[in-house]
mmCIF file of C-alpha atoms and ligand atoms in Angstrom:
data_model
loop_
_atom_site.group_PDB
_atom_site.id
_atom_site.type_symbol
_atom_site.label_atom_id
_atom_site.label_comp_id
_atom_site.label_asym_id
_atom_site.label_seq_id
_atom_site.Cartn_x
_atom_site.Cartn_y
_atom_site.Cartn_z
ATOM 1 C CA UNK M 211 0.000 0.000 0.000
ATOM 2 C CA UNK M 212 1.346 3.454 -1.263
ATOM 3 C CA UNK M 213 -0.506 5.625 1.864
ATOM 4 C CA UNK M 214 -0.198 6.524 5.217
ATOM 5 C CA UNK M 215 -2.348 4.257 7.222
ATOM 6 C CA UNK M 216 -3.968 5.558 10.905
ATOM 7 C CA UNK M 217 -3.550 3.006 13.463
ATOM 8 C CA UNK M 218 -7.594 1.986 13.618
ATOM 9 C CA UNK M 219 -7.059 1.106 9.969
ATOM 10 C CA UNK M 220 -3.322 -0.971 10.664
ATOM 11 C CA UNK M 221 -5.637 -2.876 13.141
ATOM 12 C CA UNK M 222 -8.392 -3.784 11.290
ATOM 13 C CA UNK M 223 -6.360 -4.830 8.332
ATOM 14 C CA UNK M 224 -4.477 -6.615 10.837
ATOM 15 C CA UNK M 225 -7.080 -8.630 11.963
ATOM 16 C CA UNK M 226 -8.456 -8.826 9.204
ATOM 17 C CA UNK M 227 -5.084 -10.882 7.997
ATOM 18 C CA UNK M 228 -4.957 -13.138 11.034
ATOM 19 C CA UNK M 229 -8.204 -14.338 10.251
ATOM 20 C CA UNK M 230 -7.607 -14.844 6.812
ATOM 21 C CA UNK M 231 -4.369 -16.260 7.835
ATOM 22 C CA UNK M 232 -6.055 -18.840 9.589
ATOM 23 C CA UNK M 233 -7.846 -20.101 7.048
ATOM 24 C CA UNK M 234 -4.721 -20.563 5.354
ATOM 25 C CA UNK M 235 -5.045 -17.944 2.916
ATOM 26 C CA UNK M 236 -1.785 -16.083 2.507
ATOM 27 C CA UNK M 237 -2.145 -14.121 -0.664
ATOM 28 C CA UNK M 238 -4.010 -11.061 -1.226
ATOM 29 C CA UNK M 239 -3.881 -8.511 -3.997
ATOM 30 C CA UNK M 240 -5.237 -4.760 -4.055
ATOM 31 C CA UNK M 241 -7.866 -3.838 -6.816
ATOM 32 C CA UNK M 242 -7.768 -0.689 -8.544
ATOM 33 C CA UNK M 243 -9.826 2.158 -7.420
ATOM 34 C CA UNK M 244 -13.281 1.557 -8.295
ATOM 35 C CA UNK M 245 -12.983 -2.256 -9.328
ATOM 36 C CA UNK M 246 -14.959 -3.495 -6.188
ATOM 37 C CA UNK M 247 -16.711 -2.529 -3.060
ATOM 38 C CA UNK M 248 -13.985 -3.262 -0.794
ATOM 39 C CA UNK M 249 -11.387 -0.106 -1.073
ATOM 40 C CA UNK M 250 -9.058 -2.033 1.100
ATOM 41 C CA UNK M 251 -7.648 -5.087 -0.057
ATOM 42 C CA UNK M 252 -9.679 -7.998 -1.818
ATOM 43 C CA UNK M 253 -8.904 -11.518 -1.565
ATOM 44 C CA UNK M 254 -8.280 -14.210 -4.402
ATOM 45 C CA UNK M 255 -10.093 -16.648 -3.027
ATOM 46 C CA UNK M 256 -13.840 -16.785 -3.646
ATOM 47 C CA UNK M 257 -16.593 -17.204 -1.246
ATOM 48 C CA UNK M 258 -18.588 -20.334 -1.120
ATOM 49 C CA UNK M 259 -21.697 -20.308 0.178
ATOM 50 C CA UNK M 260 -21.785 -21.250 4.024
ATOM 51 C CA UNK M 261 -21.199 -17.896 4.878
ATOM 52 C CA UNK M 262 -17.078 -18.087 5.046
ATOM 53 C CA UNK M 263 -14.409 -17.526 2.649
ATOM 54 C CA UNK M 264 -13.454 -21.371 1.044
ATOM 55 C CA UNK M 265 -9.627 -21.872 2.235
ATOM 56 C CA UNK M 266 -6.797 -21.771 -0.202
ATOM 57 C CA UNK M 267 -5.445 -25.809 1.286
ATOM 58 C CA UNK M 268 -2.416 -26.666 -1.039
ATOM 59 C CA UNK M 269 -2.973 -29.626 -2.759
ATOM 60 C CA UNK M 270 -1.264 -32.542 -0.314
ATOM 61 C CA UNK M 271 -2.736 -35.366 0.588
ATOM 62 C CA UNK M 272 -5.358 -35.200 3.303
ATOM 63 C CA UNK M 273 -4.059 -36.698 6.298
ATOM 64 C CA UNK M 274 -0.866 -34.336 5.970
ATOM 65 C CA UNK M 275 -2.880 -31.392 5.422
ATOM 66 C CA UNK M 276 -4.706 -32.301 8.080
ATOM 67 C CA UNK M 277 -1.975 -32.841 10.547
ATOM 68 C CA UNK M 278 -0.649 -28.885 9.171
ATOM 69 C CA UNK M 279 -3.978 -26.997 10.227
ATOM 70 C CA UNK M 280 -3.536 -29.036 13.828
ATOM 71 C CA UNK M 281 0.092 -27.607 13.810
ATOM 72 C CA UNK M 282 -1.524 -24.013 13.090
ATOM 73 C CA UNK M 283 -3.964 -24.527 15.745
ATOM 74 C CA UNK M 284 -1.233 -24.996 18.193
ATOM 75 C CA UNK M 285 -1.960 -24.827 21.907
ATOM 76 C CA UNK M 286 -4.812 -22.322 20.999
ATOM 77 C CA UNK M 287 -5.725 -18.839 23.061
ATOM 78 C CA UNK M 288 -7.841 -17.431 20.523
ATOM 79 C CA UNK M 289 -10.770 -17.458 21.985
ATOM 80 C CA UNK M 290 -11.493 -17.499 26.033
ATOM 81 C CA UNK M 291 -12.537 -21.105 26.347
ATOM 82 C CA UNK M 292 -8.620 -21.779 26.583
ATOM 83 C CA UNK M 293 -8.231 -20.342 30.106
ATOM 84 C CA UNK M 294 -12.215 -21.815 31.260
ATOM 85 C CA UNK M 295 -10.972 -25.475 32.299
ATOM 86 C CA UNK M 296 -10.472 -27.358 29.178
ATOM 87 C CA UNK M 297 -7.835 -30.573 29.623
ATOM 88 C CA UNK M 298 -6.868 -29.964 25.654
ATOM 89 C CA UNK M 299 -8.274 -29.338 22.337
ATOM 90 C CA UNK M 300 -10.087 -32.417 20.527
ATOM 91 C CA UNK M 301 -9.639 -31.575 17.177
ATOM 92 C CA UNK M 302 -11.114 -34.149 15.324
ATOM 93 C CA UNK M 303 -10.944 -38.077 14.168
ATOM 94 C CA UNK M 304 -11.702 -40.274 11.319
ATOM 95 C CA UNK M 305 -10.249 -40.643 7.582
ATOM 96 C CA UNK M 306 -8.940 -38.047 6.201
ATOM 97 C CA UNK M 307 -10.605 -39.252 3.133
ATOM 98 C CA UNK M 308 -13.854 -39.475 4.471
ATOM 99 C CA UNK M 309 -17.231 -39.119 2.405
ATOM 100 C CA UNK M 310 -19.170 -38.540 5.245
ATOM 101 C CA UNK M 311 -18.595 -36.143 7.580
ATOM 102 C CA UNK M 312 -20.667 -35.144 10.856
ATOM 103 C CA UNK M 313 -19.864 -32.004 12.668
ATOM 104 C CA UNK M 314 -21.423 -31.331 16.152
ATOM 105 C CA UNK M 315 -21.260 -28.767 18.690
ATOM 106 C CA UNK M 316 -18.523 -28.813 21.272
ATOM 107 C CA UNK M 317 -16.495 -31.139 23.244
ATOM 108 C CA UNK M 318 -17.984 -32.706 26.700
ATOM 109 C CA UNK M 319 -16.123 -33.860 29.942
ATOM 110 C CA UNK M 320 -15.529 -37.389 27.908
ATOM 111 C CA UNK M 321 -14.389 -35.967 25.218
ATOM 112 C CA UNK M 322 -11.894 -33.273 27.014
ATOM 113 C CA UNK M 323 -10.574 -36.189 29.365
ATOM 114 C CA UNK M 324 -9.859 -38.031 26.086
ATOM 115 C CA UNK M 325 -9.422 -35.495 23.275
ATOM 116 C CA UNK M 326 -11.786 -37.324 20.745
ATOM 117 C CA UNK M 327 -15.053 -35.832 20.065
ATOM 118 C CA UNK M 328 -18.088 -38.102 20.522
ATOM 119 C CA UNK M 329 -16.830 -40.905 22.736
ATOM 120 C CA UNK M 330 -19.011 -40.674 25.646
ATOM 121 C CA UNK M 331 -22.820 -42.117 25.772
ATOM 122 C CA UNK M 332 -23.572 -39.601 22.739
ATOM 123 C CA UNK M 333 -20.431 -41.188 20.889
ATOM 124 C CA UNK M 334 -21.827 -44.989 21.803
ATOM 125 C CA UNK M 335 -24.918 -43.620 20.131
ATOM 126 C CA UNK M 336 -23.669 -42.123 17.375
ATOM 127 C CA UNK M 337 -21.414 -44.877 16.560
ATOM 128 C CA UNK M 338 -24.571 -47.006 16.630
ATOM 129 C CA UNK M 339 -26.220 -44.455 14.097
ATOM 130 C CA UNK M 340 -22.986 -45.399 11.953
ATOM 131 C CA UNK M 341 -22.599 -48.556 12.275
ATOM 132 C CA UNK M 342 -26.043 -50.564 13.245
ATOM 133 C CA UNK M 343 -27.726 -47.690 11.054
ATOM 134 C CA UNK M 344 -25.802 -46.749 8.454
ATOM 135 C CA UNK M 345 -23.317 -50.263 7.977
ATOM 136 C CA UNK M 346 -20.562 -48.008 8.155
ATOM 137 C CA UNK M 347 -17.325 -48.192 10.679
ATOM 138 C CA UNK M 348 -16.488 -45.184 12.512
ATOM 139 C CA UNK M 349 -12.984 -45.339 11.117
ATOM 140 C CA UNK M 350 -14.730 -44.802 7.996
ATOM 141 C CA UNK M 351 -16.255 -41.117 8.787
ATOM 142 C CA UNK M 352 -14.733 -38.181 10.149
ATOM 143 C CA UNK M 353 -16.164 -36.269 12.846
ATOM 144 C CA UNK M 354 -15.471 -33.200 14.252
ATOM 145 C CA UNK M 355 -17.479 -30.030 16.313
ATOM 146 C CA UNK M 356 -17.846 -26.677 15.615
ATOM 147 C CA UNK M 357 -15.740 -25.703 18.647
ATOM 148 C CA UNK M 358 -12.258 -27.740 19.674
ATOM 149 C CA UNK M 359 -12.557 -26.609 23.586
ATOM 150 C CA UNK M 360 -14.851 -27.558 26.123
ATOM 151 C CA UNK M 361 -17.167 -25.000 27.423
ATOM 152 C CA UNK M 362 -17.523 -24.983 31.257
ATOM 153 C CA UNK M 363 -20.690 -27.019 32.273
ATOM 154 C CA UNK M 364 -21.639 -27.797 29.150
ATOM 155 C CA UNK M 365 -22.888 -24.914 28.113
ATOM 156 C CA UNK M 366 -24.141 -23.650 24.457
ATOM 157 C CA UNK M 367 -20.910 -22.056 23.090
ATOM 158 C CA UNK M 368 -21.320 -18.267 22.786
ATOM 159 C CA UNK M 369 -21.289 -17.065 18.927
ATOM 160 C CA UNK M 370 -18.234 -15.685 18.888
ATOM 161 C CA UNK M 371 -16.381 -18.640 20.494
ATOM 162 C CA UNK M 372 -18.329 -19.947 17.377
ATOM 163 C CA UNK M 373 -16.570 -17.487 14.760
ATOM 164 C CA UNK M 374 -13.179 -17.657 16.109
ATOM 165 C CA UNK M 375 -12.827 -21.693 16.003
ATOM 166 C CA UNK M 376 -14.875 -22.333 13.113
ATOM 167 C CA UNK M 377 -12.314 -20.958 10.336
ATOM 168 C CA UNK M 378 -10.154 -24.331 11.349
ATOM 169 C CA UNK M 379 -13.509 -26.392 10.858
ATOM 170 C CA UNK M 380 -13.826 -24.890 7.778
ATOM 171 C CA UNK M 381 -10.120 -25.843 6.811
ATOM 172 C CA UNK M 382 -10.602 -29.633 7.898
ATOM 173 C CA UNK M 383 -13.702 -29.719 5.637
ATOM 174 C CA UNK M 384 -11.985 -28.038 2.699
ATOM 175 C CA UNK M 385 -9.020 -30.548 3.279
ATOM 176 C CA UNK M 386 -11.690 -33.818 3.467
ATOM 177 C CA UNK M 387 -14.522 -32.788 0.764
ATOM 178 C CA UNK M 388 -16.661 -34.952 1.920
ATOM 179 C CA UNK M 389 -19.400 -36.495 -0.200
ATOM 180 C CA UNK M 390 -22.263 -35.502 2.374
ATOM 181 C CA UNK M 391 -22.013 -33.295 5.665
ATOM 182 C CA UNK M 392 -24.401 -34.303 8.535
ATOM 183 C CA UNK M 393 -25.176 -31.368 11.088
ATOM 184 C CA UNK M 394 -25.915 -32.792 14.680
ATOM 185 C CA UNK M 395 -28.233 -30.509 16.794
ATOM 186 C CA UNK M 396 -29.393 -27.062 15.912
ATOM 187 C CA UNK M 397 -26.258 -25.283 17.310
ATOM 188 C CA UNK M 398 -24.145 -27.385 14.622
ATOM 189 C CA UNK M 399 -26.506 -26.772 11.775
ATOM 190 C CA UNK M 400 -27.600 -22.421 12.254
ATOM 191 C CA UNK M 401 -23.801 -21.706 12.695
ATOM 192 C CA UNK M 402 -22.533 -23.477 9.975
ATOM 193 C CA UNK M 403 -25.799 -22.726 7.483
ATOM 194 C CA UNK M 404 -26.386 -19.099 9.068
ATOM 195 C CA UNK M 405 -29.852 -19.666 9.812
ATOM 196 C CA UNK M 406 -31.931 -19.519 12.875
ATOM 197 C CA UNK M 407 -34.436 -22.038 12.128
ATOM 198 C CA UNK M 408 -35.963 -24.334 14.643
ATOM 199 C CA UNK M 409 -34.938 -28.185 13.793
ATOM 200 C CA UNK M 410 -38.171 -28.892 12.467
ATOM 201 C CA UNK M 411 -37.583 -26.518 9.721
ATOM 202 C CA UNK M 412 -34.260 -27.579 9.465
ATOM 203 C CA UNK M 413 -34.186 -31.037 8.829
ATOM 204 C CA UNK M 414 -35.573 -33.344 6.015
ATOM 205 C CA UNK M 415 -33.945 -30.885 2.977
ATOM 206 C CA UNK M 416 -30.284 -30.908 1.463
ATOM 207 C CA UNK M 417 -28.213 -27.680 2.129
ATOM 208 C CA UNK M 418 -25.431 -26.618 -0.157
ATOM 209 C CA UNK M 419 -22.566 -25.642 1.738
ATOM 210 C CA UNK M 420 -18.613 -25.356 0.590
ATOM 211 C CA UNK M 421 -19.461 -27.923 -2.415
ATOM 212 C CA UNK M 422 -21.140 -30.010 -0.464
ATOM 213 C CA UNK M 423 -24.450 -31.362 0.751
ATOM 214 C CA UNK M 424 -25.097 -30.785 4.374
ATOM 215 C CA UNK M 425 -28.283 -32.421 6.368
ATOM 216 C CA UNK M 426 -29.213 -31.466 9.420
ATOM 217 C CA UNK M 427 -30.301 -34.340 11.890
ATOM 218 C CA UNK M 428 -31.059 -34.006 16.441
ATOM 219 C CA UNK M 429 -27.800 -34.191 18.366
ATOM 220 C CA UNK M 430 -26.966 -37.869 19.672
ATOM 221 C CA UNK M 431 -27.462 -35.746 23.037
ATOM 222 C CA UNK M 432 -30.981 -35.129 22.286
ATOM 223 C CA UNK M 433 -31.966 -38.448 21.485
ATOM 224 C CA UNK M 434 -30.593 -40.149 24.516
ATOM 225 C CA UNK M 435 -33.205 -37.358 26.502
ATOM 226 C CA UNK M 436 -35.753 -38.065 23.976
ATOM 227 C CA UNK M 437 -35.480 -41.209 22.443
ATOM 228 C CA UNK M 438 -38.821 -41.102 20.529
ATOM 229 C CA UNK M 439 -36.892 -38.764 18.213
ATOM 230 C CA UNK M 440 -34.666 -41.666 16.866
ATOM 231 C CA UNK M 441 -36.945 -42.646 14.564
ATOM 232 C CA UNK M 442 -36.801 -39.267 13.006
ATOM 233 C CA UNK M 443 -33.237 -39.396 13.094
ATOM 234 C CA UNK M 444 -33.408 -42.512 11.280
ATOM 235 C CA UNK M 445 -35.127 -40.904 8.184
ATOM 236 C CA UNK M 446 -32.696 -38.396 8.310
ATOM 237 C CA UNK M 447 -29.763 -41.198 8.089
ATOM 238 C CA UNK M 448 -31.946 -42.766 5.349
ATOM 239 C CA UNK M 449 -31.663 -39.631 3.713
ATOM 240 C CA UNK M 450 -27.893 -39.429 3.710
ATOM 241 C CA UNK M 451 -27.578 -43.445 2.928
ATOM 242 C CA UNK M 452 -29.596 -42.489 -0.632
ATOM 243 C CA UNK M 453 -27.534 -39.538 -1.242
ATOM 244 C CA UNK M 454 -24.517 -41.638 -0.616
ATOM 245 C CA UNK M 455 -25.879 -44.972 -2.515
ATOM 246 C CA UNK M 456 -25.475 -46.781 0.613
ATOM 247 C CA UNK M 457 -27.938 -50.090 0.991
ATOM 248 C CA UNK M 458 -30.757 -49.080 3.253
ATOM 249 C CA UNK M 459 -31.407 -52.410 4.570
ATOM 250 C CA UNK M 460 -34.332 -52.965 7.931
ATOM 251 C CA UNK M 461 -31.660 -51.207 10.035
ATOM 252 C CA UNK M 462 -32.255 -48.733 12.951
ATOM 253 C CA UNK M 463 -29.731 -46.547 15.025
ATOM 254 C CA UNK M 464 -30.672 -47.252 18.025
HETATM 255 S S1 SF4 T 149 -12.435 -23.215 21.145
HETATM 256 FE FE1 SF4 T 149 -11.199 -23.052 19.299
HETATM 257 S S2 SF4 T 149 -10.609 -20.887 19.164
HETATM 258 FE FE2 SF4 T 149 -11.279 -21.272 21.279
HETATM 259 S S3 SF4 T 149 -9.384 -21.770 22.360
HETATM 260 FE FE3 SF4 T 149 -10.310 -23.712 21.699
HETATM 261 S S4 SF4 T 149 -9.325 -24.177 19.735
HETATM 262 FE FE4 SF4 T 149 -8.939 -21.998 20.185
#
């Protein structure tokens, strides 16, 4: 840049970088005056729809690029939830590979003592919903949340705990491109789609989100309060199976 900049503007383009940054995107260009709407800087990358920029992930194999945004993430203090009582970050598991990826909401005590998202009773009932209901093997998905710390008691992350993790989300998703993107719980599904739409309105439709086809099913959570719902959840998994020409055989996910 050929001017002067004030110090408000050097820290807003210098946030503005860091996030960027994190989403791996290192290059940025300056249009000319009057090419665009931004009279700052404008980035190469495109936006996909999803609400967030699509990351610029160099083309190595998945599991390495996966193992690079983890070394980016580092022993992250982005965002408070560092210093409110989490054990360690739980970034995510499964194949890098994966066609089928479900994202939840946040980590819980199970999954902080062990840094693996979904292995406490909601993990036993997802991994039914993969296995019994879908015939799949967990080793065979990838799952992930939309925040890698534990918040304290549980509680509903707050959005912005939601915007400052989720740029590494949408890195691991850019670096799998999976076939189909399941959305567990509402939290999951309005922060990644942008939407604030009650579950009922939510589920039973395909989204389109980063190139791929997100669906939107209840949280394992919910079901274990209100198992009733697992037959609904079951349609949803249907759902996915078709997209995914799996064999829907007289399964259930229980
Ligand atoms: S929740 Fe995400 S952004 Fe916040 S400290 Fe943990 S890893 Fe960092």
């Amino acid at each position: 840049m050929n001017r002067k900049l004030d110090s408000e503007l050097r820290s807003v383009l210098s946030n503005y970088v860091r996030y960027y940054n994190d989403l791996g995107i290192y290059d940025f260009y300056r249009r000319p005056p009057g090419a665009g709407d931004n009279p700052v800087l404008n980035l190469r990358n495109l936006k996909r729809s999803g609400g967030m920029p699509a990351a610029a992930e160099p083309d190595r194999d998945p599991a390495t690029a996966l193992r690079l945004i983890r070394e980016d993430l580092g022993d992250c203090t982005r965002c408070p939830l560092h210093k409110l009582g989490r054990k360690q970050i739980v970034f995510g598991v499964g194949n890098p590979g994966a066609r089928l990826m479900f994202i939840g909401e946040a980590p819980g005590a199970d999954e902080d003592e062990q840094g693996e998202p979904f292995v406490g009773r909601a993990g036993q009932l997802l991994n039914n919903m993969i296995t019994n209901g879908m015939g799949l093997r967990r080793e065979d998905v990838y799952i992930a949340n939309i925040i890698k710390c534990r918040p304290p008691n549980n509680r509903t992350p707050e959005r912005d705990e939601c915007q400052i993790c989720s740029p590494f989300l949408m890195r691991q998703i850019d670096v799998i491109r999976p076939q189909v993107i399941v959305a567990l719980g509402s939290i999951a599904a309005r922060t990644l789609l942008a939407i604030n739409a009650s579950m009922s309105e939510l589920r039973g439709r395909w989204y389109e989100f980063r190139g791929t086809k997100l669906a939107v099913t209840y949280h394992p959570a919910f079901l274990l309060r209100d198992p009733r719902q697992k037959k609904e959840a079951w349609k949803d998994l249907q759902m996915v199976m078709k997209e995914l020409g799996l064999p829907i055989a007289l399964r259930t996910a229980d």
